[in-house]
mmCIF file of C-alpha atoms and ligand atoms in Angstrom:
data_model
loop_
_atom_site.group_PDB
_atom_site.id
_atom_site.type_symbol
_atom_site.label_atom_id
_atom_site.label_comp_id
_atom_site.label_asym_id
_atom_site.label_seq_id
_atom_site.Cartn_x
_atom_site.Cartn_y
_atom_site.Cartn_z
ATOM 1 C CA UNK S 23 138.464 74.018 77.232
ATOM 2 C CA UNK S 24 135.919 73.593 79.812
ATOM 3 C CA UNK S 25 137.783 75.868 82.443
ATOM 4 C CA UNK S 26 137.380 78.380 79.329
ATOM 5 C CA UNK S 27 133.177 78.029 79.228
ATOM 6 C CA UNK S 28 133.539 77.899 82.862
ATOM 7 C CA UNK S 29 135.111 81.347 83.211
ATOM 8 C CA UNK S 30 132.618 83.219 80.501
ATOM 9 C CA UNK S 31 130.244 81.911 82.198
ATOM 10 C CA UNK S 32 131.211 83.315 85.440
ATOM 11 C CA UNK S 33 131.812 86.504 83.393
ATOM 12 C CA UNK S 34 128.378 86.598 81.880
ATOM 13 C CA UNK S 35 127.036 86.596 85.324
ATOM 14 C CA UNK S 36 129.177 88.945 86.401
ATOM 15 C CA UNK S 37 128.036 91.699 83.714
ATOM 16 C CA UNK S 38 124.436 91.713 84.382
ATOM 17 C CA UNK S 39 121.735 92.257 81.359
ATOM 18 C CA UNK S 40 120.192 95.148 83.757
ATOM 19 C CA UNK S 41 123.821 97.336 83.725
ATOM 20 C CA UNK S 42 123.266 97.920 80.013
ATOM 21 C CA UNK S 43 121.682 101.113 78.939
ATOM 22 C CA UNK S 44 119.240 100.672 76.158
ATOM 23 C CA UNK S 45 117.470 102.652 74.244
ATOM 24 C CA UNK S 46 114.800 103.150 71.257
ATOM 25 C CA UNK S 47 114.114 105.589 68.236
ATOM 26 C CA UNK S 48 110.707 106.713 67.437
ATOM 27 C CA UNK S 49 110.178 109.480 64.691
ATOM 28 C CA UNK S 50 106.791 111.882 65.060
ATOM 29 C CA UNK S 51 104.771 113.435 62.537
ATOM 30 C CA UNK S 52 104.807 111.320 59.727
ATOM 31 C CA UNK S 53 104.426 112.440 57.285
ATOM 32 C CA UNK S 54 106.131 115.361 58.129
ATOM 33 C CA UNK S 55 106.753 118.371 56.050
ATOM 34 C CA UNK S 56 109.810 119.056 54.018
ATOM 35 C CA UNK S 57 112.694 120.508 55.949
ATOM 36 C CA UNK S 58 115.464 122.884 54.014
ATOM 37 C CA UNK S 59 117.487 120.186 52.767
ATOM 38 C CA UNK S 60 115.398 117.766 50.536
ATOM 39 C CA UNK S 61 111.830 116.650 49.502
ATOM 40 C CA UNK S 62 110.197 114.283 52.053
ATOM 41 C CA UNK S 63 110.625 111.500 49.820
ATOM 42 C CA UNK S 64 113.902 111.521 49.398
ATOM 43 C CA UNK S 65 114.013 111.951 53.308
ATOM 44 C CA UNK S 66 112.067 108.630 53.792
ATOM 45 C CA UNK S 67 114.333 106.445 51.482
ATOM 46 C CA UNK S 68 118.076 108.427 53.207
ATOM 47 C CA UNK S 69 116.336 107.908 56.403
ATOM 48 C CA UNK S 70 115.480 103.982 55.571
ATOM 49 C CA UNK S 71 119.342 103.542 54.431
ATOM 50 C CA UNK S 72 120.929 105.458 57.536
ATOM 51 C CA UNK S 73 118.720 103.228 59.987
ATOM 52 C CA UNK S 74 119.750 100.168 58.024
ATOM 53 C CA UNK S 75 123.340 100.888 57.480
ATOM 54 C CA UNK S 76 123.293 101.836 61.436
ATOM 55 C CA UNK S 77 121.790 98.086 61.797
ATOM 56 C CA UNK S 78 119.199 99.819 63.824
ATOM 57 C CA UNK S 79 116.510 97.053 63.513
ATOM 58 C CA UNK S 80 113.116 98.666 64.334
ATOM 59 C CA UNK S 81 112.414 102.298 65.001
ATOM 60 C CA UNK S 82 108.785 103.630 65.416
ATOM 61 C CA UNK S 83 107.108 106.050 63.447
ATOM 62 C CA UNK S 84 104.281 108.009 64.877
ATOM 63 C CA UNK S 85 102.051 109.132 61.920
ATOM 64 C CA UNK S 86 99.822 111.908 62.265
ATOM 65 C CA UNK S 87 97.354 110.605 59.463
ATOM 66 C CA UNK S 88 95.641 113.731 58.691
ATOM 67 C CA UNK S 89 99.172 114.887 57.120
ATOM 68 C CA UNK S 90 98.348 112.641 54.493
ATOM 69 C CA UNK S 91 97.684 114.562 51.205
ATOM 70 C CA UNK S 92 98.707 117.598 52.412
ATOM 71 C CA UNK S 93 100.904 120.177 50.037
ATOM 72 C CA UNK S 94 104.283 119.689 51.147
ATOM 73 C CA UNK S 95 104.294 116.045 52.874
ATOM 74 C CA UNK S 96 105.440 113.642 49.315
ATOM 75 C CA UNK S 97 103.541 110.585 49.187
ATOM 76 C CA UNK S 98 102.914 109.866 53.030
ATOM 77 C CA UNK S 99 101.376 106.348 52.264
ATOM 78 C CA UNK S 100 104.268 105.350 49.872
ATOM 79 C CA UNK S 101 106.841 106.036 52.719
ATOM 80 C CA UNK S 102 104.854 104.721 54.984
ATOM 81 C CA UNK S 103 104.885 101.289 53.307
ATOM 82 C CA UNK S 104 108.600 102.113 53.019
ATOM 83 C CA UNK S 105 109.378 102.134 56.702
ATOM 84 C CA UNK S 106 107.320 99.077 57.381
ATOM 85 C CA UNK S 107 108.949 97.301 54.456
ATOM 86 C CA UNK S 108 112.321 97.806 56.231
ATOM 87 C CA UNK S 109 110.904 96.262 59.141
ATOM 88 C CA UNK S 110 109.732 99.155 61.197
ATOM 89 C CA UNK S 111 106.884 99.994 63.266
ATOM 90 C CA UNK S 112 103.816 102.165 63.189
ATOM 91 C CA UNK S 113 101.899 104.035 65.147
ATOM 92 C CA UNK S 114 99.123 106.795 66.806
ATOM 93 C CA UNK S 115 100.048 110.038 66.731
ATOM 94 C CA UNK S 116 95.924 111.389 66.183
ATOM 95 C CA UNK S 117 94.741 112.660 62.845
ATOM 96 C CA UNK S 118 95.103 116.115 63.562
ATOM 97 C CA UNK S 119 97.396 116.886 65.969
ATOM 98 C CA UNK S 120 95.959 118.975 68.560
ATOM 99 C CA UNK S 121 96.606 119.710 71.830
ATOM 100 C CA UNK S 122 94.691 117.610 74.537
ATOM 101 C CA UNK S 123 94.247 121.079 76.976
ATOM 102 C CA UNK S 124 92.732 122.466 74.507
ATOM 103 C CA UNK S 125 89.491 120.264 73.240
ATOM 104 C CA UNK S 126 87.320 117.890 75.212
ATOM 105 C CA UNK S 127 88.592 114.378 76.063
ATOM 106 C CA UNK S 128 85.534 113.301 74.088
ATOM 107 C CA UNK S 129 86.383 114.740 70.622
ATOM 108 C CA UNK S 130 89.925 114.291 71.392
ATOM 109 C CA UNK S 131 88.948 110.438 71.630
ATOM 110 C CA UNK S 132 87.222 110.343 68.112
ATOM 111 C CA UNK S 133 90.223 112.070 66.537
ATOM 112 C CA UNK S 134 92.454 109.226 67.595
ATOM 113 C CA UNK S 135 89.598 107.143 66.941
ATOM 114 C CA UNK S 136 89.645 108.408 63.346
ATOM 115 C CA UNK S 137 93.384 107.916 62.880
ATOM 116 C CA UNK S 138 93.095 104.781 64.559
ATOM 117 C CA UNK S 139 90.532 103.439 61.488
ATOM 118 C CA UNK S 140 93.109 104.259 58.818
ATOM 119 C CA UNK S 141 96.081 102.842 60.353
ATOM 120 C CA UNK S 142 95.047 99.486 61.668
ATOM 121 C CA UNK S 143 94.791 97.434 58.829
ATOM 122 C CA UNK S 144 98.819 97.755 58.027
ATOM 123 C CA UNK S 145 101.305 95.524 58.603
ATOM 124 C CA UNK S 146 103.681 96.921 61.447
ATOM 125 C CA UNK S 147 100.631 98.203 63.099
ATOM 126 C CA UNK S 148 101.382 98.842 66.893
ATOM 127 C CA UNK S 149 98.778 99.769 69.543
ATOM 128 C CA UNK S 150 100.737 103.213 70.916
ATOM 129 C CA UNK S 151 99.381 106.250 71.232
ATOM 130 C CA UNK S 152 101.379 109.319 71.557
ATOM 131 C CA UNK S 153 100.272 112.487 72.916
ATOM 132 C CA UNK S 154 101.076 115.545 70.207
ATOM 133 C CA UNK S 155 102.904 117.851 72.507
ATOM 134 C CA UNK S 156 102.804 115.304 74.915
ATOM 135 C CA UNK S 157 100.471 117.059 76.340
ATOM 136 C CA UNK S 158 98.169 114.813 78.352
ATOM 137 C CA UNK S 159 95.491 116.982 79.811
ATOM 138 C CA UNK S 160 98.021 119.220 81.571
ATOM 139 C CA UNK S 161 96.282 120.441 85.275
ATOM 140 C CA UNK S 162 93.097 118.576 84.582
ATOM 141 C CA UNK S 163 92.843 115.488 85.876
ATOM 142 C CA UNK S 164 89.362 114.733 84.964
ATOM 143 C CA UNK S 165 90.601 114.690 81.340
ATOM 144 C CA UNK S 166 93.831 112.693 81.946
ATOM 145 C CA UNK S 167 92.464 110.307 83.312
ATOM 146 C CA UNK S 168 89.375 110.396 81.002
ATOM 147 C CA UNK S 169 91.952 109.666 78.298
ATOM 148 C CA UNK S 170 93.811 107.172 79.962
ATOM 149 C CA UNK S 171 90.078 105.134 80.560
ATOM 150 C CA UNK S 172 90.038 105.719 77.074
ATOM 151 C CA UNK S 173 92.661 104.801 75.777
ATOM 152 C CA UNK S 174 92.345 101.179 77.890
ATOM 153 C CA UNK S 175 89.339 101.034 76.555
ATOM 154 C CA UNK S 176 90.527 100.927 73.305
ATOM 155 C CA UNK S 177 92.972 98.768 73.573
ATOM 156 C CA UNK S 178 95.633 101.446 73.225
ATOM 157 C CA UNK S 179 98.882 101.999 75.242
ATOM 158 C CA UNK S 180 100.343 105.323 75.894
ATOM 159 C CA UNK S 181 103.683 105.492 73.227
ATOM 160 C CA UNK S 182 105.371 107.745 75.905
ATOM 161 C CA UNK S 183 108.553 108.762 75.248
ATOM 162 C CA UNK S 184 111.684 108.625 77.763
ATOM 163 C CA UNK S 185 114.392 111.344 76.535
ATOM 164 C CA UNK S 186 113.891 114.136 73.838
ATOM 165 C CA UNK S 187 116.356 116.977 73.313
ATOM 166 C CA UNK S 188 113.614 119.411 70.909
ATOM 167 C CA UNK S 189 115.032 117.857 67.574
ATOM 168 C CA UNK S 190 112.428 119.496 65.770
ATOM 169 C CA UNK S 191 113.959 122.986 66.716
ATOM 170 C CA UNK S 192 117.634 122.206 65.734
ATOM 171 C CA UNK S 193 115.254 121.013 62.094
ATOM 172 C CA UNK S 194 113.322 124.676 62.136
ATOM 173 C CA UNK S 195 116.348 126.561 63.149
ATOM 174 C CA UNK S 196 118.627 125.075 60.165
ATOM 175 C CA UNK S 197 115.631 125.423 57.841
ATOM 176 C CA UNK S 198 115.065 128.722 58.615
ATOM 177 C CA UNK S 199 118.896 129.653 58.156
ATOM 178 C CA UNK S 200 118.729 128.006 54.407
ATOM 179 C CA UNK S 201 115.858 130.052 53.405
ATOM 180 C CA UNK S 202 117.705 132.851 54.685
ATOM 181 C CA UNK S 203 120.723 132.504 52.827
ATOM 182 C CA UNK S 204 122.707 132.026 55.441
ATOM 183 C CA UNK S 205 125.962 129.854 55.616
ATOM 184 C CA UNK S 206 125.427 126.770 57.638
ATOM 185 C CA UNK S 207 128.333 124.448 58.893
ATOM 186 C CA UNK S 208 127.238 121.622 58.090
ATOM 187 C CA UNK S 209 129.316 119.381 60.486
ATOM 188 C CA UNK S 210 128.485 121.890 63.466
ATOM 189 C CA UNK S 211 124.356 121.168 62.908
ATOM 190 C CA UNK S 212 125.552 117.128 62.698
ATOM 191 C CA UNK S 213 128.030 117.487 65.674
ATOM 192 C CA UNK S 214 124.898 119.784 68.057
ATOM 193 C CA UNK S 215 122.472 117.371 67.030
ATOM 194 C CA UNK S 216 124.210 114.291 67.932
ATOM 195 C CA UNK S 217 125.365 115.743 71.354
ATOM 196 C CA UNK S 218 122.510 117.024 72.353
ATOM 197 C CA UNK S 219 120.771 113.998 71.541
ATOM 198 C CA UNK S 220 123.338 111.733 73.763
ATOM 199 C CA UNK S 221 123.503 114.032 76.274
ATOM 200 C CA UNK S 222 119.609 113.691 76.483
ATOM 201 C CA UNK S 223 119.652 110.357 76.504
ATOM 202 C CA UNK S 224 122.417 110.030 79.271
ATOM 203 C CA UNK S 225 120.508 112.816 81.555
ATOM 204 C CA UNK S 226 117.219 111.261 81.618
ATOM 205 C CA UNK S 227 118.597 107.724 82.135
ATOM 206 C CA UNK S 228 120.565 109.179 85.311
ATOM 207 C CA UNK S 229 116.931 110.775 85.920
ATOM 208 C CA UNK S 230 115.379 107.580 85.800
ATOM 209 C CA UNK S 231 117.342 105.655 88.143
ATOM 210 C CA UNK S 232 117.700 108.116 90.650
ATOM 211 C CA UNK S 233 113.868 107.420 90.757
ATOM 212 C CA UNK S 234 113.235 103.764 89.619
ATOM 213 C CA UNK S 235 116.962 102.092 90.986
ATOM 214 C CA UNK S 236 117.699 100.691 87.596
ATOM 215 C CA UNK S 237 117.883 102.036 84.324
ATOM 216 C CA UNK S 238 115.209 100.822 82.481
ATOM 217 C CA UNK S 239 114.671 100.552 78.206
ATOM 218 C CA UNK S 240 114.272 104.360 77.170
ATOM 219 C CA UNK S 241 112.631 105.780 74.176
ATOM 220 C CA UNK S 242 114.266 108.887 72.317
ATOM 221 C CA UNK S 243 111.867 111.095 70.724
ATOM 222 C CA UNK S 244 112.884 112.311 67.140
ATOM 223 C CA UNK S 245 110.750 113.500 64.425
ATOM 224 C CA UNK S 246 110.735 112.708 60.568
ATOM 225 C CA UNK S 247 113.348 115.266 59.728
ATOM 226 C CA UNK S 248 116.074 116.174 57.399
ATOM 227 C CA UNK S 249 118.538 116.101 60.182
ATOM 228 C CA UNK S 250 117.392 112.943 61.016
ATOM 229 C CA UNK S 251 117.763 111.658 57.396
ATOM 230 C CA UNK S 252 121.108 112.970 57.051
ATOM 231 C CA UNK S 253 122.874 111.881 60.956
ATOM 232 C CA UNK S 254 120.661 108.965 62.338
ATOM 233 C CA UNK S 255 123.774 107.026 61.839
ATOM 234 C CA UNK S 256 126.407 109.541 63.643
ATOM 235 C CA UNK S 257 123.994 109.846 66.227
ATOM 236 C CA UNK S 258 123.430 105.700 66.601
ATOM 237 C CA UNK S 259 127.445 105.501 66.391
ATOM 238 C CA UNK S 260 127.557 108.293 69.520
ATOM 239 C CA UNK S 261 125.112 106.548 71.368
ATOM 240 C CA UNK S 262 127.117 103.011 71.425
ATOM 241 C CA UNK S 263 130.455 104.699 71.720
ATOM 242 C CA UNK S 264 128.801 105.572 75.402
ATOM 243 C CA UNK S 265 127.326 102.385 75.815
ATOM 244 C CA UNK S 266 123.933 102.385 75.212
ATOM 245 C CA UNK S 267 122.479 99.208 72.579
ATOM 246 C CA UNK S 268 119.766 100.299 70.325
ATOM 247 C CA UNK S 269 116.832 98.273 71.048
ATOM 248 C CA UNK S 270 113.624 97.470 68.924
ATOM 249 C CA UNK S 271 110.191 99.819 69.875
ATOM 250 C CA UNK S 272 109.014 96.428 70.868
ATOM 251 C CA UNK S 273 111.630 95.675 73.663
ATOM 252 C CA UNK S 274 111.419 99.494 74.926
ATOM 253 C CA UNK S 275 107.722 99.351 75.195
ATOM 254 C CA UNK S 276 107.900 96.019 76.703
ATOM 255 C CA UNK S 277 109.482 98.306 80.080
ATOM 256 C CA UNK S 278 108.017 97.407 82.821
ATOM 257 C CA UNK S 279 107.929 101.779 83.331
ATOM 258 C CA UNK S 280 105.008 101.187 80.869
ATOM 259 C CA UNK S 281 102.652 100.084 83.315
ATOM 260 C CA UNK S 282 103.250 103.055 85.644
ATOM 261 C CA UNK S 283 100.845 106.375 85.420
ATOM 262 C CA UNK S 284 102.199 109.349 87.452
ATOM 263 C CA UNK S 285 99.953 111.495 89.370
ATOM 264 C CA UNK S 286 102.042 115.325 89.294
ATOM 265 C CA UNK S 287 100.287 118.703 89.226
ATOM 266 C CA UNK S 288 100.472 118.879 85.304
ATOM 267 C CA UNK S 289 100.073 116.171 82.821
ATOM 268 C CA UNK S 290 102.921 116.651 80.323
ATOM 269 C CA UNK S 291 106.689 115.827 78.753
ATOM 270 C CA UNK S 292 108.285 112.935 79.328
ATOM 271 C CA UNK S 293 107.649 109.451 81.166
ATOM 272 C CA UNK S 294 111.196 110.403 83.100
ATOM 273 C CA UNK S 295 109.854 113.593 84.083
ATOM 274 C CA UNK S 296 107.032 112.656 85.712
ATOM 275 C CA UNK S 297 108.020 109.672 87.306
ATOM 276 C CA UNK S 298 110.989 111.606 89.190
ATOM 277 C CA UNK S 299 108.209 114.616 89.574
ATOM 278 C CA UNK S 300 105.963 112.289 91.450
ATOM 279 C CA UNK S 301 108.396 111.398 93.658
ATOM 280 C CA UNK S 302 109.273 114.742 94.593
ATOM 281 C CA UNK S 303 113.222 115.407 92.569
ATOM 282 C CA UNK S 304 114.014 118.697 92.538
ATOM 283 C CA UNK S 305 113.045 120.973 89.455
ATOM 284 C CA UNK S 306 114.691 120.986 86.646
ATOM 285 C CA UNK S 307 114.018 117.394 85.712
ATOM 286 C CA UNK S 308 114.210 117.612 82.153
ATOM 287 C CA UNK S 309 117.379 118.258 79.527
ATOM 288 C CA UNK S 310 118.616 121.938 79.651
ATOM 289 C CA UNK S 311 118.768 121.689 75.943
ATOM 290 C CA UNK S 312 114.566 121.616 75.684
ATOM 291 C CA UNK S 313 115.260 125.449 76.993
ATOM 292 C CA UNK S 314 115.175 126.842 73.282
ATOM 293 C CA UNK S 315 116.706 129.910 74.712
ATOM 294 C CA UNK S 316 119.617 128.070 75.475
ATOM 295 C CA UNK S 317 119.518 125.720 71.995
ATOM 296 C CA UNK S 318 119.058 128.796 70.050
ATOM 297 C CA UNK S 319 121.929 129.969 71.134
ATOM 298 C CA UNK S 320 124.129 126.844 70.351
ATOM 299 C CA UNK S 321 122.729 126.911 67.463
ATOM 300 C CA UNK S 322 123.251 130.135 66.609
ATOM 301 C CA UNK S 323 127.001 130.160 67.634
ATOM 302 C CA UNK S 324 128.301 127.199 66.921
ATOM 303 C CA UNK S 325 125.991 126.313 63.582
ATOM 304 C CA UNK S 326 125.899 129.961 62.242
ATOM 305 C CA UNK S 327 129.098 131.325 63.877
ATOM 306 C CA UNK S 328 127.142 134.512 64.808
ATOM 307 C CA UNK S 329 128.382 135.947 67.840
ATOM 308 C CA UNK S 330 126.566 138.891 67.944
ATOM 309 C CA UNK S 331 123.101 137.068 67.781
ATOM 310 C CA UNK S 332 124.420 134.438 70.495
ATOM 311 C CA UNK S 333 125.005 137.651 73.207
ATOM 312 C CA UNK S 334 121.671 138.897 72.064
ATOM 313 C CA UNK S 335 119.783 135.506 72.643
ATOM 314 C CA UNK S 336 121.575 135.370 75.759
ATOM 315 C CA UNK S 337 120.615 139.013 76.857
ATOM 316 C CA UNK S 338 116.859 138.005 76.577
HETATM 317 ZN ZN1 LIG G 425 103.877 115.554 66.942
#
């Protein structure tokens, strides 16, 4: 059977590690408040089962820690200890989520600083911070870089993000539409977020090796949502129907892309966008879906079935 070893081999070498697309999960805003479906507790432990049934290993969870306590949120430190139980991550998202544009880099510092107090001493702690917004200082430079001194300083890396596709509209949209009254298919909000989440994630990686030659380990941001409770694991069994392998946080942010800081006129969105900004792409280089014009629309149509809204969103 040697000829047999032989030719795998030969196959193995064949196939690259490099040609496969891989990609993360990270969930902002925990602990996030309820969505229109079901109290953020019971979105924690569906969430925990989906990403486990989906075998997804580790996914990171950005917590916002002055959510904690508030009306609305369940019991943020409970679920916390739930995700890192199941063998997730967790990490910076500031303590009170505010844009960087509009404070100084100074108090902006101490508010991750803050944050950073309460959430070191858990188990699953990682040293990522991500921007709310990701806004990073937008057209000042002086307070980019100011944070990205900063956050060196403190031992922090930037928990950028790779591919989004505005998840936490599609979550606002459908909650909205339940408090309405309004008739929601169901499978049409599962089938638009799932799409729109693959087709993000297979836009930016054609992005990002238009601009880096290779397509490196990508990180999808999500939030801590009811639609992510309820189709984590259609949207993991979409993404490896097209090939990509869900990777641990860990191996994404081990990306060499980590080490690279893009210098473009304005300081904000993704790592992808940036990158392919600084070397001059032509506009748009993000995923048409992050147009809420255009996802309001989908949504409206295809979720809602309302035609009449759809020409009217379209007419704006
Ligand atoms: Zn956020």
């Amino acid at each position: 059977m040697r000829w047999l070893a032989a030719l795998v081999a030969c196959l193995m070498i064949a196939v690259p590690a490099a040609a496969q697309k891989r990609i993360a999960l990270s969930f902002d805003d925990t602990p996030r408040h309820a969505g229109g479906f079901m109290d953020p507790d019971a979105r924690a432990e569906m969430l925990i089962k989906a990403l486990r049934k989906a075998k997804v290993k580790q996914a990171a969870f950005f917590v916002t820690v002055g959510n904690l306590g508030k009306p609305g949120t369940g019991d943020g430190a409970t679920n916390i200890a739930r995700y890192v139980v199941a063998g997730h991550v967790i990490a910076n998202h500031s303590y009170s989520h505010k844009r960087l544009s509009g404070m100084s880099a100074e108090a902006y510092l101490a508010d991750i600083d803050y944050a950073d107090a309460w959430l070191k001493g858990w188990g699953g702690y990682r040293p990522w911070f991500r921007f709310p917004f990701l806004d990073e200082g937008g057209k000042d430079k002086a307070k980019r870089d100011a944070l990205r001194d900063g956050l060196k300083a403190r031992g922090l890396s930037n928990g950028y993000v790779t591919a989004e596709a505005s998840d936490w509209n599609i979550e606002g949209l459908a909650a909205d539409a339940k408090k309405a009254g309004k008739t929601i298919d169901m499978k049409a909000l599962r089938d638009l977020y799932v799409e729109s989440h693959v087709e993000a994630a297979e836009y930016y990686d054609a992005l990002a090796v238009k601009v880096l030659g290779r397509s490196p380990a990508h990180v999808m941001l999500l939030h801590e949502t009811d639609i992510a409770a309820l189709f984590i694991g259609d949207l993991v069994k979409a993404l490896r129907a097209k090939g990509w392998e869900l990777v641990t946080a860990d191996a994404a942010y081990a990306d060499p892309i980590r080490l690279l800081h893009p210098d473009t006129p304005f300081a904000q969105g993704t790592l992808t966008e940036a990158l392919a900004w600084e070397k001059g792409l032509p506009a748009p280089r993000w995923y048409e879906r992050n147009d809420l014009k255009i996802a309001n629309s989908l949504f409206a149509r295809r979720v809602l079935g309302e035609r009449a809204a759809d020409a009217k969103a379209m007419a704006q």
